PDB file of C-alpha atoms in Angstrom:
ATOM      1  CA  MET A   1      15.224  26.078  83.010  1.00 97.00           C
ATOM      2  CA  ARG A   2      18.684  24.573  82.943  1.00 98.00           C
ATOM      3  CA  ILE A   3      20.228  25.851  86.170  1.00 98.00           C
ATOM      4  CA  ILE A   4      23.709  25.737  87.655  1.00 98.00           C
ATOM      5  CA  PHE A   5      23.429  26.041  91.432  1.00 98.00           C
ATOM      6  CA  MET A   6      26.320  27.522  93.426  1.00 98.00           C
ATOM      7  CA  GLY A   7      26.238  27.486  97.228  1.00 98.00           C
ATOM      8  CA  THR A   8      27.939  26.045 100.284  1.00 98.00           C
ATOM      9  CA  PRO A   9      26.351  26.484 103.766  1.00 97.00           C
ATOM     10  CA  ALA A  10      22.950  25.568 105.161  1.00 97.00           C
ATOM     11  CA  PHE A  11      21.679  29.036 104.171  1.00 97.00           C
ATOM     12  CA  ALA A  12      21.774  27.935 100.516  1.00 98.00           C
ATOM     13  CA  VAL A  13      19.972  24.603 100.902  1.00 98.00           C
ATOM     14  CA  PRO A  14      16.371  25.941 100.874  1.00 98.00           C
ATOM     15  CA  THR A  15      17.029  27.660  97.542  1.00 98.00           C
ATOM     16  CA  LEU A  16      18.427  24.452  96.056  1.00 98.00           C
ATOM     17  CA  ASP A  17      15.345  22.584  97.282  1.00 98.00           C
ATOM     18  CA  ALA A  18      12.947  25.227  95.986  1.00 98.00           C
ATOM     19  CA  LEU A  19      14.408  25.165  92.480  1.00 98.00           C
ATOM     20  CA  ALA A  20      14.432  21.389  92.300  1.00 98.00           C
ATOM     21  CA  ASP A  21      10.885  21.183  93.658  1.00 98.00           C
ATOM     22  CA  ALA A  22       9.738  23.723  91.038  1.00 98.00           C
ATOM     23  CA  GLY A  23      10.790  21.314  88.303  1.00 97.00           C
ATOM     24  CA  HIS A  24      13.880  23.098  87.021  1.00 98.00           C
ATOM     25  CA  GLU A  25      16.749  20.966  85.715  1.00 98.00           C
ATOM     26  CA  ILE A  26      19.719  21.541  87.970  1.00 98.00           C
ATOM     27  CA  VAL A  27      22.558  20.403  85.741  1.00 98.00           C
ATOM     28  CA  ALA A  28      25.277  20.815  88.395  1.00 98.00           C
ATOM     29  CA  ALA A  29      25.766  22.036  91.942  1.00 98.00           C
ATOM     30  CA  TYR A  30      28.987  23.887  92.668  1.00 98.00           C
ATOM     31  CA  SER A  31      30.133  24.007  96.293  1.00 98.00           C
ATOM     32  CA  GLN A  32      33.248  24.623  98.363  1.00 97.00           C
ATOM     33  CA  PRO A  33      35.461  21.526  98.664  1.00 96.00           C
ATOM     34  CA  PRO A  34      34.964  19.251 101.697  1.00 95.00           C
ATOM     35  CA  ARG A  35      36.773  20.555 104.781  1.00 92.00           C
ATOM     36  CA  PRO A  36      38.587  18.614 107.522  1.00 90.00           C
ATOM     37  CA  GLY A  37      36.303  17.903 110.467  1.00 84.00           C
ATOM     38  CA  GLY A  38      35.012  15.122 112.632  1.00 75.00           C
ATOM     39  CA  ARG A  39      36.120  14.367 116.168  1.00 73.00           C
ATOM     40  CA  ARG A  40      39.823  14.353 115.298  1.00 72.00           C
ATOM     41  CA  GLY A  41      39.706  16.840 112.453  1.00 73.00           C
ATOM     42  CA  ARG A  42      40.887  14.261 109.930  1.00 79.00           C
ATOM     43  CA  GLU A  43      37.640  13.408 108.191  1.00 88.00           C
ATOM     44  CA  LEU A  44      36.706  15.420 105.100  1.00 91.00           C
ATOM     45  CA  ILE A  45      33.203  16.822 105.649  1.00 95.00           C
ATOM     46  CA  PRO A  46      31.140  17.811 102.594  1.00 97.00           C
ATOM     47  CA  SER A  47      29.212  21.080 102.715  1.00 98.00           C
ATOM     48  CA  PRO A  48      25.464  21.115 103.401  1.00 98.00           C
ATOM     49  CA  VAL A  49      24.829  21.951  99.734  1.00 98.00           C
ATOM     50  CA  GLN A  50      26.976  19.057  98.519  1.00 98.00           C
ATOM     51  CA  ARG A  51      25.140  16.644 100.805  1.00 98.00           C
ATOM     52  CA  ARG A  52      21.709  17.820  99.687  1.00 98.00           C
ATOM     53  CA  ALA A  53      22.664  17.813  96.001  1.00 98.00           C
ATOM     54  CA  GLU A  54      23.959  14.256  96.276  1.00 98.00           C
ATOM     55  CA  GLU A  55      20.749  13.203  98.033  1.00 98.00           C
ATOM     56  CA  ARG A  56      18.816  14.585  95.047  1.00 98.00           C
ATOM     57  CA  GLY A  57      21.088  12.974  92.485  1.00 98.00           C
ATOM     58  CA  ILE A  58      22.506  16.288  91.253  1.00 98.00           C
ATOM     59  CA  PRO A  59      26.105  16.190  89.958  1.00 98.00           C
ATOM     60  CA  VAL A  60      28.436  18.087  92.306  1.00 98.00           C
ATOM     61  CA  ARG A  61      31.578  20.033  91.440  1.00 98.00           C
ATOM     62  CA  THR A  62      33.940  21.372  94.122  1.00 98.00           C
ATOM     63  CA  PRO A  63      36.729  23.354  92.439  1.00 97.00           C
ATOM     64  CA  VAL A  64      39.150  25.281  94.626  1.00 96.00           C
ATOM     65  CA  SER A  65      38.966  28.176  92.169  1.00 96.00           C
ATOM     66  CA  LEU A  66      37.109  29.202  89.013  1.00 97.00           C
ATOM     67  CA  LYS A  67      39.978  31.242  87.603  1.00 96.00           C
ATOM     68  CA  SER A  68      41.486  28.602  85.319  1.00 96.00           C
ATOM     69  CA  PRO A  69      40.457  28.455  81.641  1.00 97.00           C
ATOM     70  CA  ASP A  70      39.674  24.755  82.032  1.00 97.00           C
ATOM     71  CA  GLU A  71      37.193  25.389  84.852  1.00 97.00           C
ATOM     72  CA  GLN A  72      35.571  28.229  82.955  1.00 98.00           C
ATOM     73  CA  THR A  73      35.257  26.101  79.825  1.00 98.00           C
ATOM     74  CA  ALA A  74      33.684  23.277  81.837  1.00 98.00           C
ATOM     75  CA  PHE A  75      31.239  25.755  83.375  1.00 98.00           C
ATOM     76  CA  ALA A  76      30.219  27.182  80.005  1.00 98.00           C
ATOM     77  CA  ALA A  77      29.835  23.680  78.551  1.00 98.00           C
ATOM     78  CA  LEU A  78      26.895  23.086  80.907  1.00 98.00           C
ATOM     79  CA  ASP A  79      24.883  25.395  78.614  1.00 98.00           C
ATOM     80  CA  ALA A  80      22.813  26.776  81.493  1.00 98.00           C
ATOM     81  CA  ASP A  81      20.005  29.283  81.219  1.00 98.00           C
ATOM     82  CA  VAL A  82      21.001  30.799  84.553  1.00 98.00           C
ATOM     83  CA  ALA A  83      23.344  30.265  87.499  1.00 98.00           C
ATOM     84  CA  VAL A  84      21.830  30.695  90.956  1.00 98.00           C
ATOM     85  CA  VAL A  85      24.303  31.698  93.666  1.00 98.00           C
ATOM     86  CA  ALA A  86      23.657  31.560  97.424  1.00 98.00           C
ATOM     87  CA  ALA A  87      26.602  32.031  99.809  1.00 96.00           C
ATOM     88  CA  TYR A  88      28.940  30.136  97.494  1.00 97.00           C
ATOM     89  CA  GLY A  89      32.178  31.585  98.838  1.00 93.00           C
ATOM     90  CA  LEU A  90      34.230  31.990  95.650  1.00 93.00           C
ATOM     91  CA  ILE A  91      34.623  35.039  93.427  1.00 91.00           C
ATOM     92  CA  LEU A  92      33.027  34.492  90.025  1.00 96.00           C
ATOM     93  CA  PRO A  93      35.242  35.646  87.124  1.00 97.00           C
ATOM     94  CA  ARG A  94      33.695  37.570  84.272  1.00 97.00           C
ATOM     95  CA  ALA A  95      33.738  34.482  82.022  1.00 97.00           C
ATOM     96  CA  VAL A  96      31.585  32.639  84.573  1.00 98.00           C
ATOM     97  CA  LEU A  97      29.216  35.581  85.119  1.00 98.00           C
ATOM     98  CA  ASP A  98      28.613  35.864  81.373  1.00 97.00           C
ATOM     99  CA  ALA A  99      28.305  32.158  80.497  1.00 98.00           C
ATOM    100  CA  PRO A 100      24.621  31.457  81.321  1.00 98.00           C
ATOM    101  CA  ARG A 101      22.006  32.924  78.999  1.00 97.00           C
ATOM    102  CA  LEU A 102      20.423  34.980  81.806  1.00 97.00           C
ATOM    103  CA  GLY A 103      23.653  35.496  83.738  1.00 98.00           C
ATOM    104  CA  CYS A 104      24.012  34.790  87.462  1.00 98.00           C
ATOM    105  CA  LEU A 105      21.412  35.563  90.126  1.00 98.00           C
ATOM    106  CA  ASN A 106      22.444  35.889  93.758  1.00 98.00           C
ATOM    107  CA  VAL A 107      20.434  35.448  96.978  1.00 98.00           C
ATOM    108  CA  HIS A 108      21.871  38.228  99.170  1.00 98.00           C
ATOM    109  CA  GLY A 109      20.899  38.583 102.816  1.00 97.00           C
ATOM    110  CA  SER A 110      20.477  42.337 103.141  1.00 98.00           C
ATOM    111  CA  LEU A 111      18.515  45.285 101.791  1.00 98.00           C
ATOM    112  CA  LEU A 112      20.997  46.456  99.173  1.00 98.00           C
ATOM    113  CA  PRO A 113      22.897  48.721  98.910  1.00 98.00           C
ATOM    114  CA  ARG A 114      23.114  48.483 102.695  1.00 98.00           C
ATOM    115  CA  TRP A 115      25.502  45.760 103.843  1.00 98.00           C
ATOM    116  CA  ARG A 116      27.198  44.637 100.702  1.00 97.00           C
ATOM    117  CA  GLY A 117      29.767  41.972 101.470  1.00 95.00           C
ATOM    118  CA  ALA A 118      30.466  38.906 103.567  1.00 93.00           C
ATOM    119  CA  ALA A 119      28.554  39.321 106.839  1.00 97.00           C
ATOM    120  CA  PRO A 120      25.357  41.309 106.173  1.00 98.00           C
ATOM    121  CA  ILE A 121      23.191  39.653 108.830  1.00 98.00           C
ATOM    122  CA  GLN A 122      25.649  40.109 111.688  1.00 98.00           C
ATOM    123  CA  ARG A 123      26.419  43.694 110.678  1.00 98.00           C
ATOM    124  CA  ALA A 124      22.744  44.625 110.502  1.00 98.00           C
ATOM    125  CA  ILE A 125      22.192  43.366 114.058  1.00 98.00           C
ATOM    126  CA  LEU A 126      25.331  45.040 115.409  1.00 98.00           C
ATOM    127  CA  ALA A 127      24.336  48.364 113.871  1.00 98.00           C
ATOM    128  CA  GLY A 128      20.906  48.232 115.473  1.00 98.00           C
ATOM    129  CA  ASP A 129      19.036  48.213 112.145  1.00 98.00           C
ATOM    130  CA  ALA A 130      15.270  47.966 112.563  1.00 98.00           C
ATOM    131  CA  GLU A 131      14.828  45.639 109.603  1.00 98.00           C
ATOM    132  CA  THR A 132      16.737  43.573 107.107  1.00 98.00           C
ATOM    133  CA  GLY A 133      15.793  41.340 104.233  1.00 98.00           C
ATOM    134  CA  VAL A 134      16.943  39.454 101.190  1.00 98.00           C
ATOM    135  CA  GLY A 135      17.347  40.491  97.576  1.00 98.00           C
ATOM    136  CA  ILE A 136      17.555  38.585  94.304  1.00 98.00           C
ATOM    137  CA  MET A 137      20.442  40.394  92.634  1.00 98.00           C
ATOM    138  CA  GLN A 138      21.731  40.204  89.059  1.00 98.00           C
ATOM    139  CA  MET A 139      25.440  39.673  89.628  1.00 98.00           C
ATOM    140  CA  GLU A 140      28.127  41.976  88.240  1.00 96.00           C
ATOM    141  CA  ALA A 141      31.899  42.003  88.654  1.00 93.00           C
ATOM    142  CA  GLY A 142      31.686  44.442  91.600  1.00 91.00           C
ATOM    143  CA  LEU A 143      31.039  43.475  95.227  1.00 93.00           C
ATOM    144  CA  ASP A 144      27.243  43.094  95.414  1.00 96.00           C
ATOM    145  CA  THR A 145      26.772  46.058  93.084  1.00 96.00           C
ATOM    146  CA  GLY A 146      24.307  44.484  90.663  1.00 97.00           C
ATOM    147  CA  PRO A 147      20.689  45.483  90.113  1.00 98.00           C
ATOM    148  CA  VAL A 148      17.979  43.840  92.226  1.00 98.00           C
ATOM    149  CA  ARG A 149      15.043  41.968  90.681  1.00 98.00           C
ATOM    150  CA  LEU A 150      12.985  41.256  93.820  1.00 98.00           C
ATOM    151  CA  GLU A 151      13.302  41.996  97.530  1.00 98.00           C
ATOM    152  CA  GLY A 152      11.692  40.823 100.769  1.00 98.00           C
ATOM    153  CA  ARG A 153      11.868  42.456 104.207  1.00 98.00           C
ATOM    154  CA  THR A 154      11.600  41.381 107.832  1.00 98.00           C
ATOM    155  CA  PRO A 155      11.979  43.137 111.220  1.00 98.00           C
ATOM    156  CA  ILE A 156      15.133  42.336 113.210  1.00 98.00           C
ATOM    157  CA  HIS A 157      13.735  43.059 116.677  1.00 93.00           C
ATOM    158  CA  GLY A 158      15.212  40.601 119.183  1.00 95.00           C
ATOM    159  CA  LYS A 159      16.389  38.036 116.616  1.00 98.00           C
ATOM    160  CA  THR A 160      19.771  36.306 116.627  1.00 98.00           C
ATOM    161  CA  THR A 161      21.939  35.758 113.588  1.00 98.00           C
ATOM    162  CA  GLY A 162      20.904  32.112 113.618  1.00 98.00           C
ATOM    163  CA  GLU A 163      17.206  32.959 113.632  1.00 98.00           C
ATOM    164  CA  LEU A 164      17.552  35.592 110.912  1.00 98.00           C
ATOM    165  CA  THR A 165      19.707  33.305 108.778  1.00 98.00           C
ATOM    166  CA  ASP A 166      17.038  30.603 108.831  1.00 98.00           C
ATOM    167  CA  GLU A 167      14.283  33.117 108.101  1.00 98.00           C
ATOM    168  CA  LEU A 168      16.128  34.808 105.236  1.00 98.00           C
ATOM    169  CA  ALA A 169      17.157  31.471 103.737  1.00 98.00           C
ATOM    170  CA  LEU A 170      13.510  30.472 103.378  1.00 98.00           C
ATOM    171  CA  LEU A 171      12.471  33.917 102.159  1.00 98.00           C
ATOM    172  CA  GLY A 172      15.291  33.998  99.613  1.00 98.00           C
ATOM    173  CA  ALA A 173      14.375  30.548  98.328  1.00 98.00           C
ATOM    174  CA  ARG A 174      10.773  31.624  97.782  1.00 98.00           C
ATOM    175  CA  LEU A 175      11.785  34.847  96.032  1.00 98.00           C
ATOM    176  CA  MET A 176      14.293  33.097  93.758  1.00 98.00           C
ATOM    177  CA  ALA A 177      11.686  30.539  92.709  1.00 98.00           C
ATOM    178  CA  GLN A 178       9.266  33.414  92.056  1.00 98.00           C
ATOM    179  CA  VAL A 179      11.738  35.266  89.831  1.00 98.00           C
ATOM    180  CA  LEU A 180      12.702  32.187  87.835  1.00 98.00           C
ATOM    181  CA  ALA A 181       9.058  31.266  87.260  1.00 97.00           C
ATOM    182  CA  ASP A 182       8.737  34.439  85.149  1.00 97.00           C
ATOM    183  CA  PRO A 183      12.010  36.415  84.815  1.00 97.00           C
ATOM    184  CA  GLY A 184      10.461  38.985  82.531  1.00 96.00           C
ATOM    185  CA  ALA A 185       8.071  40.055  85.280  1.00 98.00           C
ATOM    186  CA  TYR A 186      10.965  41.078  87.522  1.00 98.00           C
ATOM    187  CA  PRO A 187      13.316  43.312  85.530  1.00 97.00           C
ATOM    188  CA  PRO A 188      16.575  44.321  87.254  1.00 97.00           C
ATOM    189  CA  VAL A 189      16.437  47.665  89.060  1.00 98.00           C
ATOM    190  CA  ALA A 190      19.686  49.527  89.746  1.00 98.00           C
ATOM    191  CA  GLN A 191      20.656  49.963  93.381  1.00 98.00           C
ATOM    192  CA  PRO A 192      20.430  53.480  94.839  1.00 96.00           C
ATOM    193  CA  GLU A 193      23.644  55.497  94.952  1.00 94.00           C
ATOM    194  CA  ASP A 194      22.932  56.551  98.543  1.00 96.00           C
ATOM    195  CA  GLY A 195      23.085  54.364 101.622  1.00 96.00           C
ATOM    196  CA  ILE A 196      25.951  52.073 100.591  1.00 97.00           C
ATOM    197  CA  THR A 197      27.598  50.239 103.499  1.00 98.00           C
ATOM    198  CA  TYR A 198      29.951  47.264 103.607  1.00 97.00           C
ATOM    199  CA  ALA A 199      29.633  44.175 105.788  1.00 97.00           C
ATOM    200  CA  ALA A 200      33.211  43.122 106.459  1.00 96.00           C
ATOM    201  CA  LYS A 201      33.933  39.519 107.403  1.00 95.00           C
ATOM    202  CA  ILE A 202      33.676  38.955 111.156  1.00 96.00           C
ATOM    203  CA  ALA A 203      37.083  38.942 112.856  1.00 95.00           C
ATOM    204  CA  LYS A 204      37.641  36.529 115.745  1.00 91.00           C
ATOM    205  CA  ASP A 205      38.384  39.288 118.253  1.00 94.00           C
ATOM    206  CA  GLU A 206      35.005  40.911 117.549  1.00 96.00           C
ATOM    207  CA  THR A 207      33.201  38.030 119.243  1.00 97.00           C
ATOM    208  CA  ARG A 208      34.684  38.944 122.639  1.00 98.00           C
ATOM    209  CA  LEU A 209      32.083  40.948 124.550  1.00 98.00           C
ATOM    210  CA  ASP A 210      33.019  44.600 124.963  1.00 98.00           C
ATOM    211  CA  PHE A 211      31.494  45.853 128.190  1.00 98.00           C
ATOM    212  CA  THR A 212      32.856  49.365 127.583  1.00 98.00           C
ATOM    213  CA  GLN A 213      29.901  49.799 125.217  1.00 98.00           C
ATOM    214  CA  LYS A 214      26.360  50.695 126.220  1.00 98.00           C
ATOM    215  CA  SER A 215      24.243  47.774 127.398  1.00 98.00           C
ATOM    216  CA  ALA A 216      22.110  47.851 124.232  1.00 98.00           C
ATOM    217  CA  ALA A 217      25.217  47.493 122.057  1.00 98.00           C
ATOM    218  CA  VAL A 218      26.502  44.593 124.161  1.00 98.00           C
ATOM    219  CA  GLU A 219      23.144  42.838 123.868  1.00 98.00           C
ATOM    220  CA  ARG A 220      23.346  43.264 120.098  1.00 98.00           C
ATOM    221  CA  GLN A 221      26.781  41.619 120.191  1.00 98.00           C
ATOM    222  CA  VAL A 222      25.196  38.665 121.970  1.00 98.00           C
ATOM    223  CA  ARG A 223      22.549  38.262 119.242  1.00 98.00           C
ATOM    224  CA  ALA A 224      24.872  39.028 116.319  1.00 98.00           C
ATOM    225  CA  PHE A 225      27.375  36.331 117.266  1.00 98.00           C
ATOM    226  CA  ASN A 226      24.868  33.592 118.128  1.00 98.00           C
ATOM    227  CA  PRO A 227      25.880  31.190 116.711  1.00 97.00           C
ATOM    228  CA  PRO A 228      28.531  30.359 117.721  1.00 95.00           C
ATOM    229  CA  GLY A 229      28.298  32.748 120.669  1.00 96.00           C
ATOM    230  CA  ALA A 230      29.938  35.916 121.929  1.00 98.00           C
ATOM    231  CA  TRP A 231      32.100  35.290 124.983  1.00 98.00           C
ATOM    232  CA  PHE A 232      33.718  36.652 128.122  1.00 97.00           C
ATOM    233  CA  GLU A 233      36.587  35.197 130.131  1.00 96.00           C
ATOM    234  CA  VAL A 234      36.467  34.323 133.826  1.00 95.00           C
ATOM    235  CA  ASN A 235      38.612  32.056 135.994  1.00 86.00           C
ATOM    236  CA  GLY A 236      40.822  31.478 132.959  1.00 89.00           C
ATOM    237  CA  GLU A 237      37.925  30.039 130.956  1.00 95.00           C
ATOM    238  CA  ARG A 238      35.822  31.360 128.111  1.00 96.00           C
ATOM    239  CA  VAL A 239      32.076  31.364 128.659  1.00 97.00           C
ATOM    240  CA  ARG A 240      29.753  31.900 125.724  1.00 98.00           C
ATOM    241  CA  LEU A 241      26.812  34.220 126.242  1.00 98.00           C
ATOM    242  CA  LEU A 242      23.923  33.168 124.006  1.00 98.00           C
ATOM    243  CA  ALA A 243      21.052  35.298 125.308  1.00 98.00           C
ATOM    244  CA  ALA A 244      20.839  38.309 127.608  1.00 98.00           C
ATOM    245  CA  THR A 245      18.565  41.130 128.622  1.00 98.00           C
ATOM    246  CA  THR A 246      19.449  44.730 129.413  1.00 98.00           C
ATOM    247  CA  GLU A 247      18.941  46.462 132.763  1.00 97.00           C
ATOM    248  CA  ASP A 248      19.285  50.169 132.165  1.00 94.00           C
ATOM    249  CA  ASP A 249      18.846  51.173 135.799  1.00 96.00           C
ATOM    250  CA  ARG A 250      22.041  49.411 136.937  1.00 96.00           C
ATOM    251  CA  ALA A 251      25.518  50.971 137.001  1.00 95.00           C
ATOM    252  CA  GLY A 252      29.088  50.025 137.771  1.00 97.00           C
ATOM    253  CA  THR A 253      32.580  49.768 136.354  1.00 97.00           C
ATOM    254  CA  PRO A 254      32.291  48.146 132.903  1.00 98.00           C
ATOM    255  CA  GLY A 255      32.835  44.393 133.080  1.00 98.00           C
ATOM    256  CA  THR A 256      32.081  44.111 136.800  1.00 98.00           C
ATOM    257  CA  VAL A 257      29.665  41.447 138.067  1.00 98.00           C
ATOM    258  CA  LEU A 258      27.090  43.379 140.105  1.00 98.00           C
ATOM    259  CA  ASP A 259      25.118  40.652 141.891  1.00 97.00           C
ATOM    260  CA  GLU A 260      24.417  36.961 142.426  1.00 95.00           C
ATOM    261  CA  ASN A 261      22.489  36.824 139.101  1.00 95.00           C
ATOM    262  CA  LEU A 262      25.637  37.511 137.059  1.00 97.00           C
ATOM    263  CA  THR A 263      24.411  40.956 136.023  1.00 98.00           C
ATOM    264  CA  ILE A 264      27.354  42.665 134.288  1.00 98.00           C
ATOM    265  CA  ALA A 265      27.948  46.413 134.230  1.00 98.00           C
ATOM    266  CA  CYS A 266      28.428  48.116 130.866  1.00 98.00           C
ATOM    267  CA  ALA A 267      29.430  51.677 129.953  1.00 98.00           C
ATOM    268  CA  THR A 268      25.831  52.618 130.669  1.00 97.00           C
ATOM    269  CA  GLY A 269      23.357  50.176 132.141  1.00 98.00           C
ATOM    270  CA  ALA A 270      24.065  46.460 132.469  1.00 98.00           C
ATOM    271  CA  ILE A 271      23.221  43.127 130.894  1.00 98.00           C
ATOM    272  CA  ARG A 272      21.870  40.062 132.680  1.00 98.00           C
ATOM    273  CA  PRO A 273      22.827  36.744 131.050  1.00 98.00           C
ATOM    274  CA  LEU A 274      19.982  34.321 130.369  1.00 98.00           C
ATOM    275  CA  LEU A 275      21.672  31.475 128.464  1.00 98.00           C
ATOM    276  CA  VAL A 276      25.363  30.585 128.649  1.00 98.00           C
ATOM    277  CA  GLN A 277      27.671  27.754 127.647  1.00 97.00           C
ATOM    278  CA  ARG A 278      31.009  26.577 128.986  1.00 96.00           C
ATOM    279  CA  ALA A 279      33.496  24.791 126.735  1.00 91.00           C
ATOM    280  CA  GLY A 280      32.461  21.192 126.196  1.00 91.00           C
ATOM    281  CA  ARG A 281      29.155  21.664 128.036  1.00 94.00           C
ATOM    282  CA  GLY A 282      25.583  22.094 126.946  1.00 96.00           C
ATOM    283  CA  VAL A 283      23.646  25.331 126.939  1.00 97.00           C
ATOM    284  CA  MET A 284      22.396  26.276 130.418  1.00 98.00           C
ATOM    285  CA  THR A 285      20.788  29.156 132.283  1.00 97.00           C
ATOM    286  CA  ALA A 286      22.949  31.594 134.185  1.00 97.00           C
ATOM    287  CA  GLU A 287      21.489  30.166 137.400  1.00 96.00           C
ATOM    288  CA  GLU A 288      22.578  26.659 136.414  1.00 97.00           C
ATOM    289  CA  LEU A 289      26.069  27.916 135.557  1.00 96.00           C
ATOM    290  CA  LEU A 290      26.535  29.592 138.925  1.00 96.00           C
ATOM    291  CA  ARG A 291      25.611  26.464 140.893  1.00 94.00           C
ATOM    292  CA  GLY A 292      28.877  24.811 139.956  1.00 88.00           C
ATOM    293  CA  PHE A 293      30.975  27.687 138.681  1.00 93.00           C
ATOM    294  CA  ALA A 294      31.182  30.546 141.163  1.00 93.00           C
ATOM    295  CA  ILE A 295      31.370  34.071 139.752  1.00 96.00           C
ATOM    296  CA  PRO A 296      30.817  36.293 142.805  1.00 96.00           C
ATOM    297  CA  ALA A 297      29.763  39.924 142.751  1.00 97.00           C
ATOM    298  CA  GLY A 298      32.773  42.169 142.234  1.00 97.00           C
ATOM    299  CA  THR A 299      34.429  39.841 139.731  1.00 97.00           C
ATOM    300  CA  ILE A 300      35.895  41.673 136.742  1.00 96.00           C
ATOM    301  CA  LEU A 301      35.214  39.937 133.444  1.00 95.00           C
TER     302      LEU A 301
END
């Protein structure tokens, strides 16, 4: 097929690779424009999708918006059979959705209609869902409302957002390649009317650990926000908490350090940090942190 690929972060790269490896003709890769980065924030850094597309010799387009008639005309002129979308980051106008012969297919990281929207993986972990997955969705104008052609599932138990993102990226790539190998074998099936939830974009203040929750909910915060890492503040410094375990038999005022192991009281139970990170430092165990950064029992975080 003639395919337009639309994606930006690392999550989308396995799908790009899978389609190219399957022998499809990727006529263009659309991605978000390069963003300032580097050590001083002055260097323009291309997205992971742009870098991979350029490595494969695929023409790259990085429009700021697809709303202009000129952009929509240029998109339609590619005469694609289908557009494949994976975490692209821009809203697709109706003219773009309708341009390819088979429309636009999206790799969405949830079991639709649960967790439509921007942050489905984090929201699934925070909510304590037992499983999640990825769906190949026929895109419509609504927010992740389109029918689903194929779906894969995986248990969440104990996984971080980073681990689930990598797993779902590979699963989504395989499912997309499967659908495009024989689209007629995977007709679109409308999403159920029941069970709709929305995965709002993660706000910065959500990544601060809330010890007034139960220990299980705090531990889910730790996994949901890794990467980059949920955090607490002590001695005027933020410390990221990257892995923790719960201790349900402990009790204390929420946010209080209970012992020399940095066990922290929650609304019920407590959490014991396993992996932490100070600003500008590498990841370390809680024991390694405490050797040079005292946080005595009784400290309120």
